[in-house]
Amino acid sequence: MVDHMAALKAGMRVIVRHRIPGPLPLTDALGQLLTLDDISATVQTKRGDVVILRADIVAAKEVPPAPLPRTRRLGPAPVSDS
């Protein structure tokens, strides 16, 4: 059995593909790896913490930091009448 989490450590930003029950059998958790032990991994995502059993992990890897938020375009600055 391949250990997809072997190279990952707590604090890394990761994506973890894992099995879930239901009609779509796989999903991804993207976020910061909080904990990792022999039984499970916990990933802090935008929607909250996700606890994933290691037996359900299909793939995992470190990913780059999230991009900075884009600034909103307000249009051209008004021209003064000086």
GROMACS .gro file of C-alpha atoms in nm:
model
   82
    1MET     CA    1   0.000   0.000   0.000
    2VAL     CA    2   0.135   0.345  -0.096
    3ASP     CA    3   0.154   0.607   0.179
    4HIS     CA    4   0.052   0.928   0.001
    5MET     CA    5   0.114   1.134   0.315
    6ALA     CA    6   0.470   1.016   0.392
    7ALA     CA    7   0.643   1.332   0.263
    8LEU     CA    8   0.393   1.577   0.415
    9LYS     CA    9   0.425   1.754   0.749
   10ALA     CA   10   0.192   1.958   0.967
   11GLY     CA   11   0.187   2.323   0.860
   12MET     CA   12   0.216   2.255   0.486
   13ARG     CA   13  -0.051   2.370   0.241
   14VAL     CA   14  -0.181   2.051   0.082
   15ILE     CA   15  -0.445   1.902  -0.140
   16VAL     CA   16  -0.575   1.561  -0.033
   17ARG     CA   17  -0.798   1.350  -0.257
   18HIS     CA   18  -1.000   1.103  -0.053
   19ARG     CA   19  -1.291   0.861  -0.073
   20ILE     CA   20  -1.636   0.959   0.055
   21PRO     CA   21  -1.969   0.774   0.055
   22GLY     CA   22  -2.226   0.872  -0.207
   23PRO     CA   23  -2.267   0.893  -0.582
   24LEU     CA   24  -1.943   1.089  -0.633
   25PRO     CA   25  -1.687   0.867  -0.461
   26LEU     CA   26  -1.396   1.114  -0.437
   27THR     CA   27  -1.348   1.470  -0.314
   28ASP     CA   28  -1.055   1.702  -0.241
   29ALA     CA   29  -0.957   1.888   0.075
   30LEU     CA   30  -0.739   2.194   0.008
   31GLY     CA   31  -0.581   2.377   0.299
   32GLN     CA   32  -0.327   2.363   0.578
   33LEU     CA   33  -0.235   2.023   0.717
   34LEU     CA   34  -0.299   2.057   1.090
   35THR     CA   35  -0.234   1.706   1.219
   36LEU     CA   36  -0.114   1.378   1.078
   37ASP     CA   37  -0.093   1.045   1.260
   38ASP     CA   38  -0.114   0.674   1.177
   39ILE     CA   39  -0.496   0.683   1.156
   40SER     CA   40  -0.600   1.021   1.019
   41ALA     CA   41  -0.505   1.360   0.880
   42THR     CA   42  -0.676   1.690   0.961
   43VAL     CA   43  -0.683   1.961   0.694
   44GLN     CA   44  -0.799   2.316   0.777
   45THR     CA   45  -1.001   2.430   0.474
   46LYS     CA   46  -1.200   2.748   0.406
   47ARG     CA   47  -1.511   2.560   0.521
   48GLY     CA   48  -1.358   2.426   0.841
   49ASP     CA   49  -1.147   2.135   0.957
   50VAL     CA   50  -1.175   1.807   0.766
   51VAL     CA   51  -1.066   1.484   0.937
   52ILE     CA   52  -0.971   1.220   0.680
   53LEU     CA   53  -0.893   0.856   0.756
   54ARG     CA   54  -0.557   0.764   0.606
   55ALA     CA   55  -0.713   0.449   0.458
   56ASP     CA   56  -0.945   0.677   0.252
   57ILE     CA   57  -0.664   0.891   0.104
   58VAL     CA   58  -0.610   0.828  -0.266
   59ALA     CA   59  -0.354   1.104  -0.339
   60ALA     CA   60  -0.194   1.398  -0.161
   61LYS     CA   61   0.069   1.660  -0.231
   62GLU     CA   62   0.204   1.993  -0.113
   63VAL     CA   63   0.075   2.293  -0.308
   64PRO     CA   64   0.199   2.654  -0.333
   65PRO     CA   65   0.059   2.928  -0.107
   66ALA     CA   66  -0.283   3.066  -0.195
   67PRO     CA   67  -0.273   3.362  -0.434
   68LEU     CA   68  -0.325   3.708  -0.289
   69PRO     CA   69  -0.678   3.845  -0.324
   70ARG     CA   70  -0.729   4.053  -0.637
   71THR     CA   71  -0.797   4.422  -0.590
   72ARG     CA   72  -1.124   4.553  -0.719
   73ARG     CA   73  -1.103   4.778  -1.022
   74LEU     CA   74  -1.275   5.109  -0.964
   75GLY     CA   75  -1.218   5.261  -1.305
   76PRO     CA   76  -1.009   5.566  -1.399
   77ALA     CA   77  -0.946   5.837  -1.143
   78PRO     CA   78  -1.157   6.152  -1.185
   79VAL     CA   79  -0.992   6.444  -1.364
   80SER     CA   80  -0.961   6.766  -1.162
   81ASP     CA   81  -1.052   7.108  -1.312
   82SER     CA   82  -0.739   7.298  -1.198
   0.00000   0.00000   0.00000
